PDB file of C-alpha atoms and ligand atoms in Angstrom:
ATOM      1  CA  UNK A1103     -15.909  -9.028  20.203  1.00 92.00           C
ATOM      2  CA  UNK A1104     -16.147  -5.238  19.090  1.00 94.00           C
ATOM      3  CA  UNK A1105     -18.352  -3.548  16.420  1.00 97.00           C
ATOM      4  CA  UNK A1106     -15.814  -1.086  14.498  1.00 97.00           C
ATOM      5  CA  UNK A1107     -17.108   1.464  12.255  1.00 98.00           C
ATOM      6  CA  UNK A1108     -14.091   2.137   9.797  1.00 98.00           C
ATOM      7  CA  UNK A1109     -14.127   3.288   5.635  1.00 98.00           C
ATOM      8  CA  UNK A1110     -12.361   1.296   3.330  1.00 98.00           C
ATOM      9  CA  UNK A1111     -11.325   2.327   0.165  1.00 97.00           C
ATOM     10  CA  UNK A1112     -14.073   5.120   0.313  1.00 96.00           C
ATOM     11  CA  UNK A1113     -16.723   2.690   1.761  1.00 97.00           C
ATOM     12  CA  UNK A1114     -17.930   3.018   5.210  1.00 98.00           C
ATOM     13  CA  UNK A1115     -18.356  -0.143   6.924  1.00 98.00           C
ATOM     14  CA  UNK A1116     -18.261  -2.157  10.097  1.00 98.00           C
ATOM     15  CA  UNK A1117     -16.765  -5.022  11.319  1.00 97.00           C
ATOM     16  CA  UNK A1118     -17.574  -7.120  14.395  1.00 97.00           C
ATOM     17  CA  UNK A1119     -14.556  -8.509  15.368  1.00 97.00           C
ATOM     18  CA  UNK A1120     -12.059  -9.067  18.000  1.00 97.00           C
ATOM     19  CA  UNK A1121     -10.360  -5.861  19.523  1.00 97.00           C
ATOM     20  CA  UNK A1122      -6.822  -6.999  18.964  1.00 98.00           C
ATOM     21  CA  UNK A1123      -7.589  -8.598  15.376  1.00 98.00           C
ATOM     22  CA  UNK A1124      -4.939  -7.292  13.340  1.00 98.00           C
ATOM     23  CA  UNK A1125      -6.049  -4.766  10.608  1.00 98.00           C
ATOM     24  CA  UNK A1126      -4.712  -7.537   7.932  1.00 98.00           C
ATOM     25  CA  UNK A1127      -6.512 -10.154   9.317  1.00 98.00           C
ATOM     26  CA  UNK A1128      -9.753  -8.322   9.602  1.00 98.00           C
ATOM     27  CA  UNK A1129      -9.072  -7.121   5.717  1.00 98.00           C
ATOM     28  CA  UNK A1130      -8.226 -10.046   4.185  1.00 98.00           C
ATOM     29  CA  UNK A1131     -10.374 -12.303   6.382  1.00 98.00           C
ATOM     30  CA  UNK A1132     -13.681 -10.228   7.012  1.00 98.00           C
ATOM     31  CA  UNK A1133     -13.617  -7.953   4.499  1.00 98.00           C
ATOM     32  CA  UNK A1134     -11.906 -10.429   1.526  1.00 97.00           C
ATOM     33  CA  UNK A1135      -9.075  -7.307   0.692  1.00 97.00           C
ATOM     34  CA  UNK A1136      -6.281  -9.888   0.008  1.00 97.00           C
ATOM     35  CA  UNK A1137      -4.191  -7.413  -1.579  1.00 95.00           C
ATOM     36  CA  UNK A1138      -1.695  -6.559   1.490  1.00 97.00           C
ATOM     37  CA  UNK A1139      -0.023  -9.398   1.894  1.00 97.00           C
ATOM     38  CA  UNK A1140       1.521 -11.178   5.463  1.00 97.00           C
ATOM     39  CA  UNK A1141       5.380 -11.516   5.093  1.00 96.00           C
ATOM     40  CA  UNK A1142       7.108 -11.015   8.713  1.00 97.00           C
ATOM     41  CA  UNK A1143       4.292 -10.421  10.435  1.00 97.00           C
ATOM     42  CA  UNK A1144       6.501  -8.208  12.490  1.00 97.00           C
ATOM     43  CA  UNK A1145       6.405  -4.793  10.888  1.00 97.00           C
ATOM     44  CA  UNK A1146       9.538  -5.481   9.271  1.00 97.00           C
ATOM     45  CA  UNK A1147       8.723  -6.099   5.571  1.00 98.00           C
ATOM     46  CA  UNK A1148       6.007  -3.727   4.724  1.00 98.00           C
ATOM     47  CA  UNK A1149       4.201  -6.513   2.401  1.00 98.00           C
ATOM     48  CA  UNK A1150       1.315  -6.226   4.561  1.00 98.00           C
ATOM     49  CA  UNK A1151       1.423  -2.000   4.208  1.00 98.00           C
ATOM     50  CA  UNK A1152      -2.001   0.187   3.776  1.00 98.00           C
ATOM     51  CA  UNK A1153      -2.784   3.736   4.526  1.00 97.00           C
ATOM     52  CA  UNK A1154      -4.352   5.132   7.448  1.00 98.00           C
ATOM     53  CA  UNK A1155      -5.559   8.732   7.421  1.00 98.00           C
ATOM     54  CA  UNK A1156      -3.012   9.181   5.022  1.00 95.00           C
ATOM     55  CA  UNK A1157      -0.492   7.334   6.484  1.00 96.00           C
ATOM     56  CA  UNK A1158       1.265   3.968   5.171  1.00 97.00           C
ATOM     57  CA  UNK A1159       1.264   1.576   8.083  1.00 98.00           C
ATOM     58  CA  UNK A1160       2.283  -1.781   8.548  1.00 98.00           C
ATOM     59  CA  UNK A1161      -1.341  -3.435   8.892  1.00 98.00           C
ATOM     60  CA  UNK A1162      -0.094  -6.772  10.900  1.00 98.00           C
ATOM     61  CA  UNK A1163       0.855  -4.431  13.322  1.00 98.00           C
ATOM     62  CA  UNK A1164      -2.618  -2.617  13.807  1.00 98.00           C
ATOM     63  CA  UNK A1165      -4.881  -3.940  16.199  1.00 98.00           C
ATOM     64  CA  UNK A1166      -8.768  -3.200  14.855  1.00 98.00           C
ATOM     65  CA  UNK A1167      -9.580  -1.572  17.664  1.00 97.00           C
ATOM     66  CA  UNK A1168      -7.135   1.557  16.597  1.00 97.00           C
ATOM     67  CA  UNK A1169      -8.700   1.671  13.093  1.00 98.00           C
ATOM     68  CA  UNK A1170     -12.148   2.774  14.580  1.00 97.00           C
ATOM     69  CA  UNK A1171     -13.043   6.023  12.586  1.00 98.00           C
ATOM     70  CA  UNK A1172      -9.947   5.941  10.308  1.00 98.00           C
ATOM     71  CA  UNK A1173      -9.605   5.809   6.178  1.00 98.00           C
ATOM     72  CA  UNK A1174      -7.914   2.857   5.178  1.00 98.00           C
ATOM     73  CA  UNK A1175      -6.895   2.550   1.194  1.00 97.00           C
ATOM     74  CA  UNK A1176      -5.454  -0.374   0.537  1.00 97.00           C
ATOM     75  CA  UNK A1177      -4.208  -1.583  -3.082  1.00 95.00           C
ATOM     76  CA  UNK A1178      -7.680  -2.734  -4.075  1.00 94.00           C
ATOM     77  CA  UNK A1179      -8.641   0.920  -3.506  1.00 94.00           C
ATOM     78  CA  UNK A1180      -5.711   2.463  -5.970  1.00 90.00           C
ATOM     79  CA  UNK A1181      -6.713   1.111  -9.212  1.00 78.00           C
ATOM     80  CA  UNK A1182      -9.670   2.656 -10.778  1.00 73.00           C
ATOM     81  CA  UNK A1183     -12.217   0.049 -11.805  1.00 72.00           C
ATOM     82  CA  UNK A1184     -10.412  -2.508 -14.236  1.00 79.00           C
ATOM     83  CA  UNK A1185      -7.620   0.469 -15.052  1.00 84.00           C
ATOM     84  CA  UNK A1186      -4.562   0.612 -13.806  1.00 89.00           C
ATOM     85  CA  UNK A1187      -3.297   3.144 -12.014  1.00 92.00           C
ATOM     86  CA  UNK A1188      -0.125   4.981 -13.349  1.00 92.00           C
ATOM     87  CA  UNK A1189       2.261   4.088 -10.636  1.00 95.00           C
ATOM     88  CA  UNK A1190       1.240   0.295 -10.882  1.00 94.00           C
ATOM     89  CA  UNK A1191       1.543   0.407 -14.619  1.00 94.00           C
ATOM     90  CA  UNK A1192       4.765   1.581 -14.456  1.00 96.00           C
ATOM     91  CA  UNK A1193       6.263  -1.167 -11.895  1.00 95.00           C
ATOM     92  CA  UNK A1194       5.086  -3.029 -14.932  1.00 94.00           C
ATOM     93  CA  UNK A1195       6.293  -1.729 -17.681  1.00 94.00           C
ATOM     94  CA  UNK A1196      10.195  -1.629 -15.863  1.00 94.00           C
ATOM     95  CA  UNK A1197       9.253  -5.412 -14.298  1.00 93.00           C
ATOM     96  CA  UNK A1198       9.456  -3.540 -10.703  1.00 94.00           C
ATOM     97  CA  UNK A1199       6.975  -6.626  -9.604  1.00 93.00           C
ATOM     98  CA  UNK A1200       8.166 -10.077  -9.915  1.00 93.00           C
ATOM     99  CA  UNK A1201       6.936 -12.723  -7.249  1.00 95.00           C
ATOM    100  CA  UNK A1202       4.264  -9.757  -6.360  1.00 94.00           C
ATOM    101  CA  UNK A1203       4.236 -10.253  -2.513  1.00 96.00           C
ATOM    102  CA  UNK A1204       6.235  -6.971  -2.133  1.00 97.00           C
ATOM    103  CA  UNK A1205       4.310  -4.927  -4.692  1.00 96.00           C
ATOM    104  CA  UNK A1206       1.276  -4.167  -3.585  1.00 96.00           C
ATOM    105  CA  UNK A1207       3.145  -2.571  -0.064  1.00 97.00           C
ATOM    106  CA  UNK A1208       5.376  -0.955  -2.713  1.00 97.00           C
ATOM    107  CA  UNK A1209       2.824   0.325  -4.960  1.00 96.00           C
ATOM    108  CA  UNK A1210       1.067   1.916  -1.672  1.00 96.00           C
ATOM    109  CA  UNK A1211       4.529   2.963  -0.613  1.00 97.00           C
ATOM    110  CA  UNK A1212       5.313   4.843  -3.986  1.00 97.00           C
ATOM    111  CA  UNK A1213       1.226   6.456  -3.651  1.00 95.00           C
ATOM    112  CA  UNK A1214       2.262   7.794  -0.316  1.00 96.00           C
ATOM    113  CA  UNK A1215       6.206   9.306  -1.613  1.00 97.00           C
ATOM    114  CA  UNK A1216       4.470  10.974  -4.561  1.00 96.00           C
ATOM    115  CA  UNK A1217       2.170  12.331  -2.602  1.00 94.00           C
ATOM    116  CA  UNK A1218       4.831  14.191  -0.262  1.00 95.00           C
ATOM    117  CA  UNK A1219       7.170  14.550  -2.884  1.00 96.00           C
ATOM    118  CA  UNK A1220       5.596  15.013  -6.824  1.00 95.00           C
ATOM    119  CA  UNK A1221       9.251  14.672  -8.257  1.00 95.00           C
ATOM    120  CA  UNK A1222      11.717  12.786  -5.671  1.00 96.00           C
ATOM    121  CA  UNK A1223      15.394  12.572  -5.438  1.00 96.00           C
ATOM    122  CA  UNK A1224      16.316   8.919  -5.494  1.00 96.00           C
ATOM    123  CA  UNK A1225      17.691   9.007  -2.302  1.00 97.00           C
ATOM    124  CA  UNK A1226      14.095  10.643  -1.210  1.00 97.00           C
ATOM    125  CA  UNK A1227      12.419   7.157  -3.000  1.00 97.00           C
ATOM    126  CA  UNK A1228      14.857   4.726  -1.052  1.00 97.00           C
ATOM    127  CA  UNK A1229      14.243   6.947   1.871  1.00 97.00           C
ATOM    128  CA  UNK A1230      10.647   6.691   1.474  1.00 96.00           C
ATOM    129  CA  UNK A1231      10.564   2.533   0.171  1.00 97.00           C
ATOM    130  CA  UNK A1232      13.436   1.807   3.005  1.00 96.00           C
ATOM    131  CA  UNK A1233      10.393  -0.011   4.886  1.00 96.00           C
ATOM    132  CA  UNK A1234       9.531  -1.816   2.006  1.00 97.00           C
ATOM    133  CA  UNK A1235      11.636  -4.992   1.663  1.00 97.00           C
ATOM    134  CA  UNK A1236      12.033  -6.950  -1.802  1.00 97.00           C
ATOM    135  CA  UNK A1237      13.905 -10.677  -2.110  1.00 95.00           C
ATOM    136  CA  UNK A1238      13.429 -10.247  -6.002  1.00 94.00           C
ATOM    137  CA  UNK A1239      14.296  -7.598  -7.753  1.00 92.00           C
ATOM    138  CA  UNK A1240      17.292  -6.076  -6.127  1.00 91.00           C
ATOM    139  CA  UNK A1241      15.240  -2.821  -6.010  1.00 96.00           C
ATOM    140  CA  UNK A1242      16.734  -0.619  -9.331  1.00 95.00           C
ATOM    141  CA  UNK A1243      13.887  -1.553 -11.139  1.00 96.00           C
ATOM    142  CA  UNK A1244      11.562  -0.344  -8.465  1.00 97.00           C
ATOM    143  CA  UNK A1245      13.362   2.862  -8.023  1.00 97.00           C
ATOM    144  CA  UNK A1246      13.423   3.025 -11.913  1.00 96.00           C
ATOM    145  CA  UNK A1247       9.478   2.653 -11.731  1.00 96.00           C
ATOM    146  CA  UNK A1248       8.927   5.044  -9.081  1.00 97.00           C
ATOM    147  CA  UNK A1249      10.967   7.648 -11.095  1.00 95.00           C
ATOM    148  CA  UNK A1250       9.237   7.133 -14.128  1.00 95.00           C
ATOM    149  CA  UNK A1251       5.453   7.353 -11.964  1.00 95.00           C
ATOM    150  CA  UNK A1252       6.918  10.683 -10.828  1.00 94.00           C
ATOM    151  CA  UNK A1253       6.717  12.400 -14.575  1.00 89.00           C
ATOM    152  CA  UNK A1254       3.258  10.568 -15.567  1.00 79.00           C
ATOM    153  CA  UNK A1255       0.165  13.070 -15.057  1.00 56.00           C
ATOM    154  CA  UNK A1256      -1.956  10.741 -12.863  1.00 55.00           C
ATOM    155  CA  UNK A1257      -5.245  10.451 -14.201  1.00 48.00           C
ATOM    156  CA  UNK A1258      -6.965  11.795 -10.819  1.00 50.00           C
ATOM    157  CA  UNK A1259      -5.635  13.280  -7.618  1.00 45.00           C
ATOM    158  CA  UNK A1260      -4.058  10.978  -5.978  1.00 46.00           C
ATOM    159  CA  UNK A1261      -5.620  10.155  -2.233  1.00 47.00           C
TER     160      UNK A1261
HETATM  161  S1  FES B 396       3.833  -8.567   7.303  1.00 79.87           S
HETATM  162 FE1  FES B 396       3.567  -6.628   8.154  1.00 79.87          FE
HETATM  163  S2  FES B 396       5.511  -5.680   8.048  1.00 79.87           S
HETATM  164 FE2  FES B 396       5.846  -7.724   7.330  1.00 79.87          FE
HETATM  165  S1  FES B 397       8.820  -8.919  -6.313  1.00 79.87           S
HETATM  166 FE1  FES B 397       9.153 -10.657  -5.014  1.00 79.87          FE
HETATM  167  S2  FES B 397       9.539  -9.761  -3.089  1.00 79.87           S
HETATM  168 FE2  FES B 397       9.464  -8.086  -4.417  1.00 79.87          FE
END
């Protein structure tokens, strides 16, 4: 077992916990995050994907151990309060979430394109969701919502 001292969704806190532990696991299991979801398992789906120092990783692929120090947001961490956040209200309003085990990877996904690029081309979005797989909606209404996040003033800066 290792101590990790990690911040989650602005919180610092530690975890005692196996050094190979994946990152979901210790989230959804120690920390009660069940937001990111386990598809694959395999770092193929991107269900399962948070941020890390500003990165979106695939967190079934992240061994605790490498998350000592970091800032993870996951989709617990995007919503303000009981509010939603723009970009989640918009997969919404265009019904870019259906089952929901792709959307909050997607959401996170769509947080981390706007961030790089405010007003994307839509080949930039399916560029930037192309790790982000979806068996539901055959994706047009995801690009649709991501498009329409793009022109709504987001209520804060985004992280
Ligand atoms: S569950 Fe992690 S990429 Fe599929
Ligand atoms: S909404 Fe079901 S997998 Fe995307």
């Amino acid at each position: 077992m290792t101590t990790i001292a990690l911040t989650v969704n602005g919180q610092p806190t530690t975890v005692t916990a196996p050094p190979m532990k994946r990152l979901l696991d210790v989230l959804r299991e120690d920390l009660h995050l069940t937001g990111a979801k386990e598809g694959c398992g395999e770092g193929e789906c991107g269900s399962c994907s948070v941020l890390m120092n500003g990165e979106l990783v695939n967190s079934c692929l992240v061994p605790i151990l490498q998350a000592e120090g970091a800032q993870i947001t996951t989709i617990e961490g995007v919503a303000n309060q009981e509010k939603l956040h723009p970009i989640q209200q918009c997969f919404l309003e265009h019904g870019g979430a259906q089952c929901g085990i792709c959307t909050p990877g997607m959401i996170l996904a769509t947080h981390h394109l706007l961030d790089k690029y405010p007003q994307p081309t839509l080949a930039q979005i399916k560029e930037g969701l192309a790790g982000n797989l979806c068996r539901c909606t055959g994706y047009m209404r995801i690009f649709e919502a991501v498009q329409q996040a793009a022109n709504v003033e987001p209520p804060e800066p985004r992280t």
